[in-house]
Tab-separated table of C-alpha atoms in Angstrom:
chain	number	residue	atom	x	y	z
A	1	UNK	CA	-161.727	-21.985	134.036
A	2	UNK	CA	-161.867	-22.858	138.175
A	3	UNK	CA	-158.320	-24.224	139.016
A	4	UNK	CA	-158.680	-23.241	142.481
A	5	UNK	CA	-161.891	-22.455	144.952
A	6	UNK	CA	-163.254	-22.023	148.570
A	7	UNK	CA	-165.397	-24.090	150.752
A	8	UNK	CA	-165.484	-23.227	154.389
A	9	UNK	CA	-169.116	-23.872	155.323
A	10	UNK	CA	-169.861	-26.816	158.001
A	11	UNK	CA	-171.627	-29.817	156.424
A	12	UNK	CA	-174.956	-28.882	158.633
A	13	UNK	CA	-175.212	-25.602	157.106
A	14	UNK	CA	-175.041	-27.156	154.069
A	15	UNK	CA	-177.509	-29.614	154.571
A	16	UNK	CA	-179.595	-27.163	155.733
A	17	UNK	CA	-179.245	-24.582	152.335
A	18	UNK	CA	-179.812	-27.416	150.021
A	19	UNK	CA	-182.138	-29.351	152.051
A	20	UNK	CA	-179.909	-32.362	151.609
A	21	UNK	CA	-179.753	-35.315	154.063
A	22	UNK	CA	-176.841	-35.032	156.521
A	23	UNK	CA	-173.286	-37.438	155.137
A	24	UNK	CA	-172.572	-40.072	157.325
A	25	UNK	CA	-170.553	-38.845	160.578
A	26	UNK	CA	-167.299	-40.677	159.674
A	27	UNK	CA	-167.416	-38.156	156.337
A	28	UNK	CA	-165.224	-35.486	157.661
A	29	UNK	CA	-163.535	-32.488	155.206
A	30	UNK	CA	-162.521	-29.586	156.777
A	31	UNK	CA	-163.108	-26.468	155.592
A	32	UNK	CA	-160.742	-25.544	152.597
A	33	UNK	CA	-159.706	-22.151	151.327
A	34	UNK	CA	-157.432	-23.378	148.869
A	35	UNK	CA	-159.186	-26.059	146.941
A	36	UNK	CA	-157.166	-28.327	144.661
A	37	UNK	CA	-157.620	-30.465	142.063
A	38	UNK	CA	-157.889	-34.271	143.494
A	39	UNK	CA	-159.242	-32.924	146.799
A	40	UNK	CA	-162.050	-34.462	148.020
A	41	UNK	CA	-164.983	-31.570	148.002
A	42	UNK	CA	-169.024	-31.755	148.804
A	43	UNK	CA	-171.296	-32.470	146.592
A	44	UNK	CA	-175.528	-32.179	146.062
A	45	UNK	CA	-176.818	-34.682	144.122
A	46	UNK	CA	-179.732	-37.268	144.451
A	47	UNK	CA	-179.846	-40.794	144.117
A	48	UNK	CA	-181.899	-43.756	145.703
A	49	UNK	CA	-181.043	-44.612	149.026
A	50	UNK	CA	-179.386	-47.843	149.008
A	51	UNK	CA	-181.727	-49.436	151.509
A	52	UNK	CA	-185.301	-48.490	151.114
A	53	UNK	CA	-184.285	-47.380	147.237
A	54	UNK	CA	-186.091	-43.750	147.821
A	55	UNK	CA	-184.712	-41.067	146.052
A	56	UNK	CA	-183.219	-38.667	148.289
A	57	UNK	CA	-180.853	-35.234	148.091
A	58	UNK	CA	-177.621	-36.009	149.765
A	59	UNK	CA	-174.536	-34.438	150.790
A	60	UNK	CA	-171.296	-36.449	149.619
A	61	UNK	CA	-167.490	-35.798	149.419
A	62	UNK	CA	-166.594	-36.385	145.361
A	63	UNK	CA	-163.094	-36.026	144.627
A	64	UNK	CA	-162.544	-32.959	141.935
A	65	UNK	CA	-161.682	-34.317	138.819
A	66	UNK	CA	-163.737	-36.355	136.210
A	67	UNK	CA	-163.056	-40.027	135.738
A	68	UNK	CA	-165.203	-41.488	133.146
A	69	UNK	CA	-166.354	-44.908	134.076
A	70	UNK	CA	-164.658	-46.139	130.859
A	71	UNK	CA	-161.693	-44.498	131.837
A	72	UNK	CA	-158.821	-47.613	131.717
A	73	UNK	CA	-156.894	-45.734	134.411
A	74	UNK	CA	-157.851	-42.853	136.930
A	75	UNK	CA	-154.393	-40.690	135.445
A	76	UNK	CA	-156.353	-38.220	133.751
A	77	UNK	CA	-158.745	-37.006	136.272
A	78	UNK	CA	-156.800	-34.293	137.400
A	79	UNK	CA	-157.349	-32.569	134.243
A	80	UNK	CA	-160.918	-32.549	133.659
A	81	UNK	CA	-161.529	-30.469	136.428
A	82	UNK	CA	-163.416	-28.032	134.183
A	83	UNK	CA	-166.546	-29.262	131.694
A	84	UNK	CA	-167.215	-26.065	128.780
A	85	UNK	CA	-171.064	-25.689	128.820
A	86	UNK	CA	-170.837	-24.962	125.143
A	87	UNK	CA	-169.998	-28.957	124.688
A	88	UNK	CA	-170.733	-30.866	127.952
A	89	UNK	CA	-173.842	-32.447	126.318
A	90	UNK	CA	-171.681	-33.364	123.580
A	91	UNK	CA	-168.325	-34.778	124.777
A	92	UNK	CA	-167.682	-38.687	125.179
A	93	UNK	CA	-166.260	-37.615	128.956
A	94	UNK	CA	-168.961	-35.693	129.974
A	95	UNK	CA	-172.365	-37.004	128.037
A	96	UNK	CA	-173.213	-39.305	130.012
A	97	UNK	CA	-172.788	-37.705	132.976
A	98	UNK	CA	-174.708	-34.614	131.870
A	99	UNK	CA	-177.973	-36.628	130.904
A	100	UNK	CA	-178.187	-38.662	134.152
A	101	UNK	CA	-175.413	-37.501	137.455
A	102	UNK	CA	-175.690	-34.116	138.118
A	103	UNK	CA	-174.561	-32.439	141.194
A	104	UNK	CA	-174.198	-28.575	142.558
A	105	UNK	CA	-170.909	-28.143	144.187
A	106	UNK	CA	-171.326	-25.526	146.950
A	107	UNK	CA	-168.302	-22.894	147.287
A	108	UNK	CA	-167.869	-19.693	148.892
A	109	UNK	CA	-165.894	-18.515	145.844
A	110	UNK	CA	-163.139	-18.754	143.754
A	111	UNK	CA	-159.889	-17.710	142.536
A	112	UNK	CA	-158.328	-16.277	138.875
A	113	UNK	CA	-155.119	-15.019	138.096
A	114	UNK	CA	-153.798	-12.408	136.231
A	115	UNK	CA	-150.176	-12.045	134.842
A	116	UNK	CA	-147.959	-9.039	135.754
A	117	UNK	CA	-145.135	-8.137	134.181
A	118	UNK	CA	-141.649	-7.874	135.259
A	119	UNK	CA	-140.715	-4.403	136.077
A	120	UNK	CA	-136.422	-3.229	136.512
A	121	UNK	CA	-137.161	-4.333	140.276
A	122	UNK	CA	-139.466	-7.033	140.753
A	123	UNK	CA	-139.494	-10.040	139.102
A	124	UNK	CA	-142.579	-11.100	136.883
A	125	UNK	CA	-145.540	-12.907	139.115
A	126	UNK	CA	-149.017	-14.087	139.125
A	127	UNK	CA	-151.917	-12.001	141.118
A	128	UNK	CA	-154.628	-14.278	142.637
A	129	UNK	CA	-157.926	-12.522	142.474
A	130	UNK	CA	-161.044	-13.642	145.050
A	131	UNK	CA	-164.253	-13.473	143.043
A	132	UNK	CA	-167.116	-14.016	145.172
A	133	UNK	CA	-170.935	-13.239	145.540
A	134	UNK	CA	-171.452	-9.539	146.977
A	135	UNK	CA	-173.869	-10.536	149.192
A	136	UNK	CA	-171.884	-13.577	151.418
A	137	UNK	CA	-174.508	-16.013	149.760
A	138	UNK	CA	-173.048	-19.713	148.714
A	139	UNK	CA	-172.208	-20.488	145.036
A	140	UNK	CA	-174.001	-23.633	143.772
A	141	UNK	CA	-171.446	-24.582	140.708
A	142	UNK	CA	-173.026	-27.046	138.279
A	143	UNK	CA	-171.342	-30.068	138.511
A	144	UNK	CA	-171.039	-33.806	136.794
A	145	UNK	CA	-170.379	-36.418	138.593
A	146	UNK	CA	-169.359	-40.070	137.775
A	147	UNK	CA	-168.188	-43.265	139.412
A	148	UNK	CA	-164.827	-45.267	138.189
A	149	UNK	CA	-164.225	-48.972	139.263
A	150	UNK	CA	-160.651	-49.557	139.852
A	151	UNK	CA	-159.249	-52.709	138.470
A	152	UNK	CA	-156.486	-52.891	140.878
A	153	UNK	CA	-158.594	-53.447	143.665
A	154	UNK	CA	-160.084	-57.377	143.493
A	155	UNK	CA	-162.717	-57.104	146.493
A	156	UNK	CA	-165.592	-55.420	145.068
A	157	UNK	CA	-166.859	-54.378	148.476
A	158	UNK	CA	-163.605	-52.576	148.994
A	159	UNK	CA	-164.307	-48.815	149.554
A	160	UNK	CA	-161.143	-48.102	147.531
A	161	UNK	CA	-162.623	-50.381	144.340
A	162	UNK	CA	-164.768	-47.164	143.457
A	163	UNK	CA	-163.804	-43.640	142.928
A	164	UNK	CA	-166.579	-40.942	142.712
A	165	UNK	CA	-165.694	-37.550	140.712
A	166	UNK	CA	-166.715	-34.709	139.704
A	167	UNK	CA	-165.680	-31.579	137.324
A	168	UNK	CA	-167.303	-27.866	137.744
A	169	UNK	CA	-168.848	-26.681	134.842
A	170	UNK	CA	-167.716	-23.116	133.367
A	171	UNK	CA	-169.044	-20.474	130.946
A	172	UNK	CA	-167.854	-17.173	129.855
A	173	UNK	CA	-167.341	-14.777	132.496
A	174	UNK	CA	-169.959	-12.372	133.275
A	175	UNK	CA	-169.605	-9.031	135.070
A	176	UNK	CA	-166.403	-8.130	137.193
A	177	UNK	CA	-165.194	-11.669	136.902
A	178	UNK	CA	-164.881	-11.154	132.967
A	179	UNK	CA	-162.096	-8.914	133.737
A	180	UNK	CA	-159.955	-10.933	135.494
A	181	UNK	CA	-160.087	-14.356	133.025
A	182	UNK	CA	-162.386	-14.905	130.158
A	183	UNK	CA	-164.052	-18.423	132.093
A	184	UNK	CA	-165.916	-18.896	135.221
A	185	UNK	CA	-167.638	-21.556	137.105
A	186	UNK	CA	-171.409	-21.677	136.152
A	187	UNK	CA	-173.807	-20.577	139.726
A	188	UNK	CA	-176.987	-22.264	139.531
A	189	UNK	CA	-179.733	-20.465	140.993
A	190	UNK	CA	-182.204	-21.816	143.538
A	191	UNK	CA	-184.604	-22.060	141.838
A	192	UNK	CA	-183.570	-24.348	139.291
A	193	UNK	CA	-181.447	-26.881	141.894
A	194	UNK	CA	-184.285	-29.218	141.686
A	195	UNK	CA	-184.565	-29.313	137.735
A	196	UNK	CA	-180.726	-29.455	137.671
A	197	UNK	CA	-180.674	-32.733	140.492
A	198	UNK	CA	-183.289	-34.581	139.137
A	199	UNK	CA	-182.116	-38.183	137.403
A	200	UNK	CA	-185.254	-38.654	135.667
A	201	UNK	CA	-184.740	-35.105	133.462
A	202	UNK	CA	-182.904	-36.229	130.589
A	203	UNK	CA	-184.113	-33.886	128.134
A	204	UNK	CA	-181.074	-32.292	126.560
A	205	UNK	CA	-182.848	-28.969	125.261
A	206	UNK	CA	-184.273	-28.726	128.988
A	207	UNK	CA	-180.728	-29.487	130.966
A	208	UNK	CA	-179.416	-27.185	128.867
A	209	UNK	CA	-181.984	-24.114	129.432
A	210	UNK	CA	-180.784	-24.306	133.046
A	211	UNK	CA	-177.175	-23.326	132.157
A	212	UNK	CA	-177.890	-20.536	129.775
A	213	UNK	CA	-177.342	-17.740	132.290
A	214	UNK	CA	-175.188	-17.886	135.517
A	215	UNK	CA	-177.547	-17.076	138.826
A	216	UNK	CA	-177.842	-14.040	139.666
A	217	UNK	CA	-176.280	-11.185	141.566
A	218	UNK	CA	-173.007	-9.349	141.136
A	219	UNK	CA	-169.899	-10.518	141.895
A	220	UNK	CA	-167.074	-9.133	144.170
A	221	UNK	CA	-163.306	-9.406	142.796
A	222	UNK	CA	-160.810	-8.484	144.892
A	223	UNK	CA	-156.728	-9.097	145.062
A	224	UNK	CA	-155.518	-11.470	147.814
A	225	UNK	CA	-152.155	-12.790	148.966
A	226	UNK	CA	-149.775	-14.295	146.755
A	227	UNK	CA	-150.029	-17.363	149.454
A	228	UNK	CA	-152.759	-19.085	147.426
A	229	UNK	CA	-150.321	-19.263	144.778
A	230	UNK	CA	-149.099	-22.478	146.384
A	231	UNK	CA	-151.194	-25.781	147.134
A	232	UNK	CA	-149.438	-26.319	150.439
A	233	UNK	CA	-150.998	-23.346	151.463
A	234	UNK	CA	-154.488	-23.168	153.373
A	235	UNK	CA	-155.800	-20.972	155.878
A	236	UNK	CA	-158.117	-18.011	155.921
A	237	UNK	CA	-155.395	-15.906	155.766
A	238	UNK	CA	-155.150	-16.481	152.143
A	239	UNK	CA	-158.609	-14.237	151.718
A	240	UNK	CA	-155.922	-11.327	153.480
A	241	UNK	CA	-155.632	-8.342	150.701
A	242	UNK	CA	-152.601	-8.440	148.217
A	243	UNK	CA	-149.369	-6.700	149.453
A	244	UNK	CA	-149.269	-3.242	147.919
């Protein structure tokens, strides 16, 4: 699975590697390196511009954590952070969503966790490993996305009447992230962003060539601080090496 990642790069740089157009100026996140579930994260995808009705890429803050638009209340979000590529096409949460709102959630990496024992003089803990492409280049997860209209909020035209989520989607682990957990986001590679972002594929068999594979290029996993352990925690400290 991805319970955790990071996302440090400024919105122009991003705009830039994805050839997305820049997010409105008032869209602020600061750059994370302890990414939560329910924080707001970016997001590629491409939809029509509201105005003209063009289609364009954009750049977008999502909030992690699928709400379905049937969804009655927004309460389970924070558990469908993760869609399985073996059933994402499948899945009453996620089918929709995979056939029409795609989006690539950029990261810098992300974070697994390994159990260690408790020895006569420590007590047992878990070890936060950094997993991260070898060559500093951005991960592209493949992402859903969806919107949620909440009924608690009358005025249509209220910003807070719509939600917009999204969930990373995961596949078995490849290389030296398969020996730290068995799951791993799914890395799109560039050249398939534009099949991946485009509303008008639909083609199941198609969608689903994409995500046979992870992108590629080898993977760098490496202990960090126990810090990351802890939410509350954020800072690029948390990339420091594990204690001995």
């Amino acid at each position: 699975m991805c319970g955790r990642y990071v996302s440090t790069r400024a919105p122009e740089d991003l705009t830039g590697l994805f050839g997305a157009v820049p997010p409105d100026p008032g869209l602020v996140l600061p750059p994370s390196w302890n990414v939560a579930p329910t924080d707001p994260v970016w997001a590629v995808l491409e939809r029509a511009d509201r105005e003209s009705g063009v289609l364009e890429r954009q750049l977008r803050p999502l909030r992690w954590g699928l709400v379905p638009s049937w969804s009655k209340s927004a309460d389970g979000g924070a558990r469908m952070i993760n869609a399985r590529v073996e059933t994402v096409g499948e899945k009453p949460a996620y089918r929709r969503a995979f056939a029409k709102r795609r989006c690539l959630l950029p990261a810098d990496g992300f974070y697994e966790w390994q159990a260690v024992a408790a020895t006569p003089t420590a007590k047992a803990y878990k070890q936060p490993y950094f997993i991260t492409p070898q060559d500093g280049s951005v991960m592209a997860m493949a992402g859903l996305y969806e919107f949620w209209r909440d009924p608690a909020v009358t005025d249509p035209d209220d910003p807070a009447a719509w939600w917009s989520t999204c969930t990373v989607i995961t596949t078995e682990a490849t290389d030296a992230a398969g020996r730290v957990h068995p799951r791993m986001p799914l890395a799109l590679a560039p050249a398939d962003y534009d099949a991946w972002l485009d509303p008008a594929q639909e083609d199941p068999g198609a969608l689903r060539a994409l995500l046979a594979t992870p992108a590629g290029g080898r993977l760098e996993v490496r202990p960090v601080t126990t810090a990351v352990n802890s939410v509350r925690n954020n800072g690029p400290e948390l990339l420091n090496p594990a204690a001995p």
